[in-house]
PDB file of C-alpha atoms in Angstrom:
ATOM      1  CA  UNK D  28     191.329  53.100 184.090  1.00 80.00           C
ATOM      2  CA  UNK D  29     190.327  49.781 185.658  1.00 94.00           C
ATOM      3  CA  UNK D  30     190.980  48.334 188.953  1.00 98.00           C
ATOM      4  CA  UNK D  31     193.904  46.222 190.185  1.00 98.00           C
ATOM      5  CA  UNK D  32     193.434  42.772 191.815  1.00 98.00           C
ATOM      6  CA  UNK D  33     194.509  44.398 195.043  1.00 98.00           C
ATOM      7  CA  UNK D  34     191.706  47.056 194.616  1.00 98.00           C
ATOM      8  CA  UNK D  35     189.123  44.382 193.809  1.00 98.00           C
ATOM      9  CA  UNK D  36     190.067  42.428 197.060  1.00 98.00           C
ATOM     10  CA  UNK D  37     189.820  45.579 199.022  1.00 98.00           C
ATOM     11  CA  UNK D  38     186.440  46.330 197.601  1.00 98.00           C
ATOM     12  CA  UNK D  39     185.252  42.998 198.864  1.00 98.00           C
ATOM     13  CA  UNK D  40     186.316  43.779 202.267  1.00 98.00           C
ATOM     14  CA  UNK D  41     184.755  47.180 202.162  1.00 98.00           C
ATOM     15  CA  UNK D  42     181.326  45.650 201.376  1.00 98.00           C
ATOM     16  CA  UNK D  43     181.403  43.915 204.731  1.00 98.00           C
ATOM     17  CA  UNK D  44     183.454  46.471 206.636  1.00 98.00           C
ATOM     18  CA  UNK D  45     186.401  44.141 207.323  1.00 98.00           C
ATOM     19  CA  UNK D  46     190.051  45.164 207.630  1.00 98.00           C
ATOM     20  CA  UNK D  47     192.012  42.114 206.583  1.00 97.00           C
ATOM     21  CA  UNK D  48     191.846  39.443 203.804  1.00 97.00           C
ATOM     22  CA  UNK D  49     190.426  36.211 205.101  1.00 96.00           C
ATOM     23  CA  UNK D  50     192.639  33.081 204.960  1.00 95.00           C
ATOM     24  CA  UNK D  51     190.359  31.575 202.312  1.00 96.00           C
ATOM     25  CA  UNK D  52     190.762  34.416 199.737  1.00 97.00           C
ATOM     26  CA  UNK D  53     193.885  34.920 197.618  1.00 97.00           C
ATOM     27  CA  UNK D  54     195.369  36.683 194.621  1.00 98.00           C
ATOM     28  CA  UNK D  55     197.059  34.015 192.634  1.00 97.00           C
ATOM     29  CA  UNK D  56     198.267  36.072 189.663  1.00 98.00           C
ATOM     30  CA  UNK D  57     198.115  39.884 190.294  1.00 98.00           C
ATOM     31  CA  UNK D  58     196.793  42.273 187.670  1.00 98.00           C
ATOM     32  CA  UNK D  59     196.355  45.978 186.892  1.00 98.00           C
ATOM     33  CA  UNK D  60     193.769  48.120 185.034  1.00 98.00           C
ATOM     34  CA  UNK D  61     191.211  45.304 185.026  1.00 98.00           C
ATOM     35  CA  UNK D  62     188.071  46.333 182.929  1.00 98.00           C
ATOM     36  CA  UNK D  63     186.657  42.880 182.329  1.00 98.00           C
ATOM     37  CA  UNK D  64     186.282  39.888 184.453  1.00 98.00           C
ATOM     38  CA  UNK D  65     185.063  36.350 184.009  1.00 98.00           C
ATOM     39  CA  UNK D  66     183.260  35.604 187.398  1.00 98.00           C
ATOM     40  CA  UNK D  67     182.195  32.233 188.725  1.00 98.00           C
ATOM     41  CA  UNK D  68     181.787  30.137 191.796  1.00 98.00           C
ATOM     42  CA  UNK D  69     184.176  27.624 190.497  1.00 98.00           C
ATOM     43  CA  UNK D  70     186.758  28.792 188.021  1.00 98.00           C
ATOM     44  CA  UNK D  71     189.553  26.321 187.705  1.00 97.00           C
ATOM     45  CA  UNK D  72     192.220  25.385 184.934  1.00 98.00           C
ATOM     46  CA  UNK D  73     189.626  25.307 182.020  1.00 98.00           C
ATOM     47  CA  UNK D  74     187.972  28.463 183.047  1.00 98.00           C
ATOM     48  CA  UNK D  75     191.375  30.129 183.421  1.00 98.00           C
ATOM     49  CA  UNK D  76     192.311  29.144 179.855  1.00 98.00           C
ATOM     50  CA  UNK D  77     188.840  30.272 178.608  1.00 98.00           C
ATOM     51  CA  UNK D  78     189.494  33.638 180.348  1.00 98.00           C
ATOM     52  CA  UNK D  79     192.792  34.100 178.624  1.00 98.00           C
ATOM     53  CA  UNK D  80     191.521  32.966 175.239  1.00 98.00           C
ATOM     54  CA  UNK D  81     188.503  35.271 175.305  1.00 98.00           C
ATOM     55  CA  UNK D  82     190.546  38.305 176.426  1.00 98.00           C
ATOM     56  CA  UNK D  83     189.287  38.919 179.953  1.00 98.00           C
ATOM     57  CA  UNK D  84     191.464  40.770 182.201  1.00 98.00           C
ATOM     58  CA  UNK D  85     190.650  38.695 185.180  1.00 98.00           C
ATOM     59  CA  UNK D  86     189.401  35.301 186.255  1.00 98.00           C
ATOM     60  CA  UNK D  87     187.623  35.787 189.522  1.00 98.00           C
ATOM     61  CA  UNK D  88     186.589  32.708 191.405  1.00 98.00           C
ATOM     62  CA  UNK D  89     184.539  32.260 194.548  1.00 98.00           C
ATOM     63  CA  UNK D  90     185.836  28.935 195.857  1.00 96.00           C
ATOM     64  CA  UNK D  91     189.547  28.871 196.861  1.00 95.00           C
ATOM     65  CA  UNK D  92     192.073  26.801 194.680  1.00 93.00           C
ATOM     66  CA  UNK D  93     195.549  27.821 195.604  1.00 84.00           C
ATOM     67  CA  UNK D  94     198.125  27.106 198.382  1.00 84.00           C
ATOM     68  CA  UNK D  95     197.361  29.933 200.732  1.00 75.00           C
ATOM     69  CA  UNK D  96     193.693  29.862 200.449  1.00 75.00           C
ATOM     70  CA  UNK D  97     193.641  25.971 200.730  1.00 82.00           C
ATOM     71  CA  UNK D  98     196.292  25.365 203.225  1.00 83.00           C
ATOM     72  CA  UNK D  99     195.149  28.126 205.553  1.00 88.00           C
ATOM     73  CA  UNK D 100     191.542  27.365 205.134  1.00 88.00           C
ATOM     74  CA  UNK D 101     191.176  25.977 208.601  1.00 87.00           C
ATOM     75  CA  UNK D 102     191.664  29.592 210.043  1.00 92.00           C
ATOM     76  CA  UNK D 103     188.182  30.530 208.969  1.00 93.00           C
ATOM     77  CA  UNK D 104     186.681  27.569 210.795  1.00 95.00           C
ATOM     78  CA  UNK D 105     186.988  29.561 214.054  1.00 94.00           C
ATOM     79  CA  UNK D 106     183.959  31.589 212.902  1.00 97.00           C
ATOM     80  CA  UNK D 107     181.995  28.401 213.667  1.00 97.00           C
ATOM     81  CA  UNK D 108     182.978  28.510 217.280  1.00 97.00           C
ATOM     82  CA  UNK D 109     182.054  32.327 217.261  1.00 97.00           C
ATOM     83  CA  UNK D 110     178.574  31.658 215.742  1.00 98.00           C
ATOM     84  CA  UNK D 111     177.895  28.704 218.187  1.00 98.00           C
ATOM     85  CA  UNK D 112     178.956  30.636 221.266  1.00 98.00           C
ATOM     86  CA  UNK D 113     176.896  33.665 220.209  1.00 97.00           C
ATOM     87  CA  UNK D 114     173.828  31.387 220.482  1.00 97.00           C
ATOM     88  CA  UNK D 115     174.849  29.881 223.910  1.00 97.00           C
ATOM     89  CA  UNK D 116     176.864  26.923 222.997  1.00 98.00           C
ATOM     90  CA  UNK D 117     179.674  26.683 225.700  1.00 98.00           C
ATOM     91  CA  UNK D 118     183.151  27.256 224.065  1.00 98.00           C
ATOM     92  CA  UNK D 119     184.318  23.953 224.951  1.00 98.00           C
ATOM     93  CA  UNK D 120     181.380  22.289 223.276  1.00 98.00           C
ATOM     94  CA  UNK D 121     181.904  24.497 220.268  1.00 98.00           C
ATOM     95  CA  UNK D 122     185.418  23.561 219.817  1.00 97.00           C
ATOM     96  CA  UNK D 123     184.715  19.869 220.198  1.00 98.00           C
ATOM     97  CA  UNK D 124     181.937  20.127 217.654  1.00 98.00           C
ATOM     98  CA  UNK D 125     184.294  21.272 214.818  1.00 97.00           C
ATOM     99  CA  UNK D 126     187.305  19.194 215.957  1.00 96.00           C
ATOM    100  CA  UNK D 127     186.724  16.479 213.335  1.00 94.00           C
ATOM    101  CA  UNK D 128     185.933  19.038 210.699  1.00 94.00           C
ATOM    102  CA  UNK D 129     188.999  21.015 211.206  1.00 93.00           C
ATOM    103  CA  UNK D 130     191.110  17.715 210.833  1.00 93.00           C
ATOM    104  CA  UNK D 131     189.141  16.671 207.678  1.00 90.00           C
ATOM    105  CA  UNK D 132     189.759  20.107 206.192  1.00 90.00           C
ATOM    106  CA  UNK D 133     193.566  20.101 207.178  1.00 91.00           C
ATOM    107  CA  UNK D 134     194.359  16.671 206.012  1.00 91.00           C
ATOM    108  CA  UNK D 135     192.397  17.304 202.714  1.00 88.00           C
ATOM    109  CA  UNK D 136     194.187  20.408 201.986  1.00 87.00           C
ATOM    110  CA  UNK D 137     197.499  18.867 202.835  1.00 89.00           C
ATOM    111  CA  UNK D 138     196.836  16.082 200.256  1.00 92.00           C
ATOM    112  CA  UNK D 139     195.487  18.482 197.510  1.00 90.00           C
ATOM    113  CA  UNK D 140     197.460  19.689 194.390  1.00 92.00           C
ATOM    114  CA  UNK D 141     197.096  23.333 195.391  1.00 90.00           C
ATOM    115  CA  UNK D 142     199.399  24.403 192.559  1.00 92.00           C
ATOM    116  CA  UNK D 143     197.480  23.132 189.759  1.00 95.00           C
ATOM    117  CA  UNK D 144     195.176  25.974 188.909  1.00 96.00           C
ATOM    118  CA  UNK D 145     197.350  28.806 189.845  1.00 96.00           C
ATOM    119  CA  UNK D 146     200.410  27.439 187.817  1.00 97.00           C
ATOM    120  CA  UNK D 147     198.148  27.385 184.723  1.00 98.00           C
ATOM    121  CA  UNK D 148     197.226  31.023 185.244  1.00 98.00           C
ATOM    122  CA  UNK D 149     200.957  31.930 185.838  1.00 98.00           C
ATOM    123  CA  UNK D 150     202.005  30.111 182.659  1.00 98.00           C
ATOM    124  CA  UNK D 151     199.376  32.137 180.676  1.00 98.00           C
ATOM    125  CA  UNK D 152     200.075  35.337 182.704  1.00 98.00           C
ATOM    126  CA  UNK D 153     196.206  35.556 183.266  1.00 98.00           C
ATOM    127  CA  UNK D 154     195.313  37.526 186.472  1.00 98.00           C
ATOM    128  CA  UNK D 155     193.464  35.165 188.796  1.00 98.00           C
ATOM    129  CA  UNK D 156     192.027  35.442 192.217  1.00 98.00           C
ATOM    130  CA  UNK D 157     189.366  34.060 194.478  1.00 97.00           C
ATOM    131  CA  UNK D 158     187.169  35.785 197.042  1.00 98.00           C
ATOM    132  CA  UNK D 159     185.346  33.535 199.329  1.00 97.00           C
ATOM    133  CA  UNK D 160     184.437  34.731 202.911  1.00 97.00           C
ATOM    134  CA  UNK D 161     183.333  38.170 202.187  1.00 98.00           C
ATOM    135  CA  UNK D 162     180.528  37.374 199.676  1.00 98.00           C
ATOM    136  CA  UNK D 163     179.275  34.539 201.994  1.00 98.00           C
ATOM    137  CA  UNK D 164     179.214  37.101 204.867  1.00 98.00           C
ATOM    138  CA  UNK D 165     176.835  39.260 202.710  1.00 98.00           C
ATOM    139  CA  UNK D 166     174.715  36.163 202.155  1.00 98.00           C
ATOM    140  CA  UNK D 167     174.680  35.379 205.981  1.00 98.00           C
ATOM    141  CA  UNK D 168     173.645  38.859 207.025  1.00 98.00           C
ATOM    142  CA  UNK D 169     170.684  38.600 204.479  1.00 98.00           C
ATOM    143  CA  UNK D 170     169.660  35.238 206.099  1.00 98.00           C
ATOM    144  CA  UNK D 171     169.821  36.745 209.609  1.00 98.00           C
ATOM    145  CA  UNK D 172     167.870  39.736 208.627  1.00 98.00           C
ATOM    146  CA  UNK D 173     165.143  37.295 207.452  1.00 98.00           C
ATOM    147  CA  UNK D 174     165.352  35.324 210.505  1.00 98.00           C
ATOM    148  CA  UNK D 175     165.185  38.255 212.861  1.00 98.00           C
ATOM    149  CA  UNK D 176     162.053  39.621 210.979  1.00 97.00           C
ATOM    150  CA  UNK D 177     160.008  36.396 211.548  1.00 98.00           C
ATOM    151  CA  UNK D 178     157.134  36.833 213.994  1.00 96.00           C
ATOM    152  CA  UNK D 179     156.924  34.923 217.242  1.00 95.00           C
ATOM    153  CA  UNK D 180     154.947  31.756 216.654  1.00 96.00           C
ATOM    154  CA  UNK D 181     156.154  31.496 213.064  1.00 98.00           C
ATOM    155  CA  UNK D 182     156.432  28.121 211.532  1.00 98.00           C
ATOM    156  CA  UNK D 183     159.396  26.572 209.580  1.00 98.00           C
ATOM    157  CA  UNK D 184     157.356  26.711 206.475  1.00 98.00           C
ATOM    158  CA  UNK D 185     156.922  30.488 206.748  1.00 98.00           C
ATOM    159  CA  UNK D 186     160.558  30.894 207.287  1.00 98.00           C
ATOM    160  CA  UNK D 187     161.251  28.754 204.165  1.00 98.00           C
ATOM    161  CA  UNK D 188     158.835  30.854 202.249  1.00 98.00           C
ATOM    162  CA  UNK D 189     160.418  34.007 203.414  1.00 98.00           C
ATOM    163  CA  UNK D 190     163.900  32.770 202.265  1.00 98.00           C
ATOM    164  CA  UNK D 191     162.355  31.953 198.804  1.00 98.00           C
ATOM    165  CA  UNK D 192     161.640  35.524 198.527  1.00 98.00           C
ATOM    166  CA  UNK D 193     165.328  36.212 198.034  1.00 98.00           C
ATOM    167  CA  UNK D 194     165.780  36.200 194.189  1.00 97.00           C
ATOM    168  CA  UNK D 195     168.737  33.920 194.041  1.00 98.00           C
ATOM    169  CA  UNK D 196     166.923  31.327 196.085  1.00 98.00           C
ATOM    170  CA  UNK D 197     163.576  31.815 194.440  1.00 97.00           C
ATOM    171  CA  UNK D 198     164.882  31.542 190.783  1.00 97.00           C
ATOM    172  CA  UNK D 199     167.388  28.528 191.610  1.00 97.00           C
ATOM    173  CA  UNK D 200     166.830  24.980 190.270  1.00 96.00           C
ATOM    174  CA  UNK D 201     167.086  23.942 193.832  1.00 97.00           C
ATOM    175  CA  UNK D 202     164.514  24.817 196.407  1.00 98.00           C
ATOM    176  CA  UNK D 203     164.835  25.783 200.089  1.00 98.00           C
ATOM    177  CA  UNK D 204     164.582  22.401 201.946  1.00 98.00           C
ATOM    178  CA  UNK D 205     163.804  21.223 205.396  1.00 98.00           C
ATOM    179  CA  UNK D 206     166.127  18.448 205.989  1.00 98.00           C
ATOM    180  CA  UNK D 207     165.493  17.901 209.517  1.00 98.00           C
ATOM    181  CA  UNK D 208     162.069  18.516 211.113  1.00 98.00           C
ATOM    182  CA  UNK D 209     158.771  19.486 209.344  1.00 97.00           C
ATOM    183  CA  UNK D 210     157.441  22.762 207.826  1.00 97.00           C
ATOM    184  CA  UNK D 211     154.604  22.710 210.318  1.00 97.00           C
ATOM    185  CA  UNK D 212     157.065  22.845 213.296  1.00 98.00           C
ATOM    186  CA  UNK D 213     157.442  26.121 215.414  1.00 98.00           C
ATOM    187  CA  UNK D 214     160.399  27.938 214.062  1.00 98.00           C
ATOM    188  CA  UNK D 215     161.623  28.993 217.475  1.00 98.00           C
ATOM    189  CA  UNK D 216     165.054  30.367 217.984  1.00 98.00           C
ATOM    190  CA  UNK D 217     167.134  30.415 214.612  1.00 98.00           C
ATOM    191  CA  UNK D 218     170.884  30.012 214.232  1.00 98.00           C
ATOM    192  CA  UNK D 219     172.249  30.942 210.794  1.00 98.00           C
ATOM    193  CA  UNK D 220     175.386  29.008 210.277  1.00 98.00           C
ATOM    194  CA  UNK D 221     176.962  30.195 207.066  1.00 97.00           C
ATOM    195  CA  UNK D 222     180.090  32.253 206.181  1.00 96.00           C
ATOM    196  CA  UNK D 223     182.462  30.047 208.193  1.00 95.00           C
ATOM    197  CA  UNK D 224     184.163  28.024 205.534  1.00 93.00           C
ATOM    198  CA  UNK D 225     181.815  25.272 205.148  1.00 93.00           C
ATOM    199  CA  UNK D 226     178.836  23.722 206.941  1.00 94.00           C
ATOM    200  CA  UNK D 227     179.327  22.144 210.380  1.00 95.00           C
ATOM    201  CA  UNK D 228     177.747  18.777 209.648  1.00 96.00           C
ATOM    202  CA  UNK D 229     175.904  16.827 212.276  1.00 98.00           C
ATOM    203  CA  UNK D 230     178.264  17.798 215.082  1.00 98.00           C
ATOM    204  CA  UNK D 231     177.686  21.450 214.815  1.00 98.00           C
ATOM    205  CA  UNK D 232     173.975  21.288 214.410  1.00 98.00           C
ATOM    206  CA  UNK D 233     173.809  18.912 217.374  1.00 98.00           C
ATOM    207  CA  UNK D 234     175.714  21.330 219.571  1.00 98.00           C
ATOM    208  CA  UNK D 235     173.003  23.925 218.598  1.00 98.00           C
ATOM    209  CA  UNK D 236     170.022  21.627 219.076  1.00 98.00           C
ATOM    210  CA  UNK D 237     171.435  20.520 222.681  1.00 98.00           C
ATOM    211  CA  UNK D 238     171.603  24.135 223.612  1.00 98.00           C
ATOM    212  CA  UNK D 239     168.092  25.284 223.096  1.00 96.00           C
ATOM    213  CA  UNK D 240     168.223  26.345 219.350  1.00 98.00           C
ATOM    214  CA  UNK D 241     165.155  25.150 217.537  1.00 98.00           C
ATOM    215  CA  UNK D 242     166.169  25.879 213.991  1.00 98.00           C
ATOM    216  CA  UNK D 243     169.532  25.741 212.289  1.00 98.00           C
ATOM    217  CA  UNK D 244     170.213  27.166 208.686  1.00 98.00           C
ATOM    218  CA  UNK D 245     172.998  25.615 206.619  1.00 98.00           C
ATOM    219  CA  UNK D 246     173.475  26.229 202.816  1.00 98.00           C
ATOM    220  CA  UNK D 247     174.298  22.681 202.238  1.00 98.00           C
ATOM    221  CA  UNK D 248     174.491  19.386 204.347  1.00 98.00           C
ATOM    222  CA  UNK D 249     175.565  15.828 203.615  1.00 96.00           C
ATOM    223  CA  UNK D 250     172.956  13.067 203.411  1.00 97.00           C
ATOM    224  CA  UNK D 251     174.607  11.125 206.079  1.00 97.00           C
ATOM    225  CA  UNK D 252     174.563  14.018 208.526  1.00 97.00           C
ATOM    226  CA  UNK D 253     170.940  14.777 207.809  1.00 98.00           C
ATOM    227  CA  UNK D 254     169.989  11.092 208.475  1.00 97.00           C
ATOM    228  CA  UNK D 255     171.930  11.096 211.703  1.00 97.00           C
ATOM    229  CA  UNK D 256     170.282  14.229 212.834  1.00 98.00           C
ATOM    230  CA  UNK D 257     166.739  13.030 211.878  1.00 97.00           C
ATOM    231  CA  UNK D 258     167.285   9.860 213.970  1.00 96.00           C
ATOM    232  CA  UNK D 259     168.268  11.963 217.095  1.00 97.00           C
ATOM    233  CA  UNK D 260     165.861  14.930 217.028  1.00 97.00           C
ATOM    234  CA  UNK D 261     162.266  14.864 216.467  1.00 89.00           C
ATOM    235  CA  UNK D 262     161.310  18.421 217.470  1.00 94.00           C
ATOM    236  CA  UNK D 263     164.312  20.311 215.832  1.00 98.00           C
ATOM    237  CA  UNK D 264     164.682  21.723 212.305  1.00 98.00           C
ATOM    238  CA  UNK D 265     167.463  21.967 209.869  1.00 98.00           C
ATOM    239  CA  UNK D 266     166.782  24.291 206.973  1.00 98.00           C
ATOM    240  CA  UNK D 267     168.907  24.205 203.930  1.00 98.00           C
ATOM    241  CA  UNK D 268     169.051  27.014 201.324  1.00 98.00           C
ATOM    242  CA  UNK D 269     171.044  25.559 198.533  1.00 98.00           C
ATOM    243  CA  UNK D 270     174.807  25.935 197.904  1.00 97.00           C
ATOM    244  CA  UNK D 271     175.088  27.527 194.624  1.00 97.00           C
ATOM    245  CA  UNK D 272     172.185  29.698 194.942  1.00 97.00           C
ATOM    246  CA  UNK D 273     173.140  30.892 198.345  1.00 98.00           C
ATOM    247  CA  UNK D 274     176.750  31.612 197.150  1.00 98.00           C
ATOM    248  CA  UNK D 275     175.262  33.905 194.325  1.00 98.00           C
ATOM    249  CA  UNK D 276     173.764  36.024 196.817  1.00 98.00           C
ATOM    250  CA  UNK D 277     176.965  37.732 197.907  1.00 98.00           C
ATOM    251  CA  UNK D 278     178.736  37.276 194.517  1.00 98.00           C
ATOM    252  CA  UNK D 279     175.875  39.299 192.787  1.00 97.00           C
ATOM    253  CA  UNK D 280     176.436  42.199 195.253  1.00 98.00           C
ATOM    254  CA  UNK D 281     180.169  42.057 194.410  1.00 98.00           C
ATOM    255  CA  UNK D 282     179.504  41.821 190.679  1.00 98.00           C
ATOM    256  CA  UNK D 283     177.242  44.984 191.069  1.00 97.00           C
ATOM    257  CA  UNK D 284     179.978  46.834 193.019  1.00 98.00           C
ATOM    258  CA  UNK D 285     182.464  46.012 190.402  1.00 98.00           C
ATOM    259  CA  UNK D 286     180.340  47.069 187.392  1.00 98.00           C
ATOM    260  CA  UNK D 287     179.653  50.405 189.279  1.00 98.00           C
ATOM    261  CA  UNK D 288     183.386  50.890 189.165  1.00 97.00           C
ATOM    262  CA  UNK D 289     183.748  50.107 185.360  1.00 97.00           C
ATOM    263  CA  UNK D 290     184.616  46.399 185.464  1.00 98.00           C
ATOM    264  CA  UNK D 291     182.523  44.561 182.930  1.00 98.00           C
ATOM    265  CA  UNK D 292     181.561  41.183 184.445  1.00 98.00           C
ATOM    266  CA  UNK D 293     180.464  38.006 182.738  1.00 98.00           C
ATOM    267  CA  UNK D 294     179.127  35.642 185.350  1.00 98.00           C
ATOM    268  CA  UNK D 295     179.405  31.858 184.830  1.00 97.00           C
ATOM    269  CA  UNK D 296     179.591  28.720 186.888  1.00 96.00           C
ATOM    270  CA  UNK D 297     176.528  29.723 189.078  1.00 94.00           C
ATOM    271  CA  UNK D 298     176.938  33.314 189.354  1.00 91.00           C
ATOM    272  CA  UNK D 299     174.182  35.622 188.183  1.00 88.00           C
ATOM    273  CA  UNK D 300     171.309  33.439 189.570  1.00 92.00           C
ATOM    274  CA  UNK D 301     168.554  35.994 190.466  1.00 91.00           C
ATOM    275  CA  UNK D 302     170.181  38.991 188.708  1.00 88.00           C
ATOM    276  CA  UNK D 303     168.167  41.172 186.724  1.00 80.00           C
TER     277      UNK D 303
END
């Protein structure tokens, strides 16, 4: 009875038809016969201790915390180049657009205490893992479907309303926001930039805007990046869906799949938004 941590990781891959575990997802402490899981967007040392104390068979986090998932996180940033080139950004421009981001991520990971949370789980012998990219890919595909279903001549505001129809976004405390542009603007061609590790900041959005993309979708953006873009582009649009609500889209699909296979899931830390 129950699933192993390896089977749970494989389940996440099956949901998106992938054959290999992404660099940002990792099993820190393996487990067998898992029938209950504490599932959250951020599960760190306190939540690992909570899972052990309350008798959960697994602590399942979304965001990466351990050495492999953190130190190799830059590998998933290559998807940002892939997404940009699909929308007509020359590869050399796409690579330049993420150069600073790649360095920031690499140096940040190098300085982090990547052993902290996994070592607590190891001491407690508490099975612990994170699954990041696959659930985000589920959310990305949902956003792409909505963008592709928009009629020619649609406004940015109509796109915002359609996105808000996703239960996780519609029921969140945060709203879908237009951080650059206006809701009355023409939507035009949309680039969904999600499920590539993190957002691309001003540099990636600029690369899209300078290559005839009218609207970019991020799930979060920094205030400085938004101000920088507003100062440069009067007729372009950056739509931001909300970090935690957007992460919940794919995680809820994963939770449903786990429960269908007999794993009783308790969602915390942002999971469960929009679930019945």
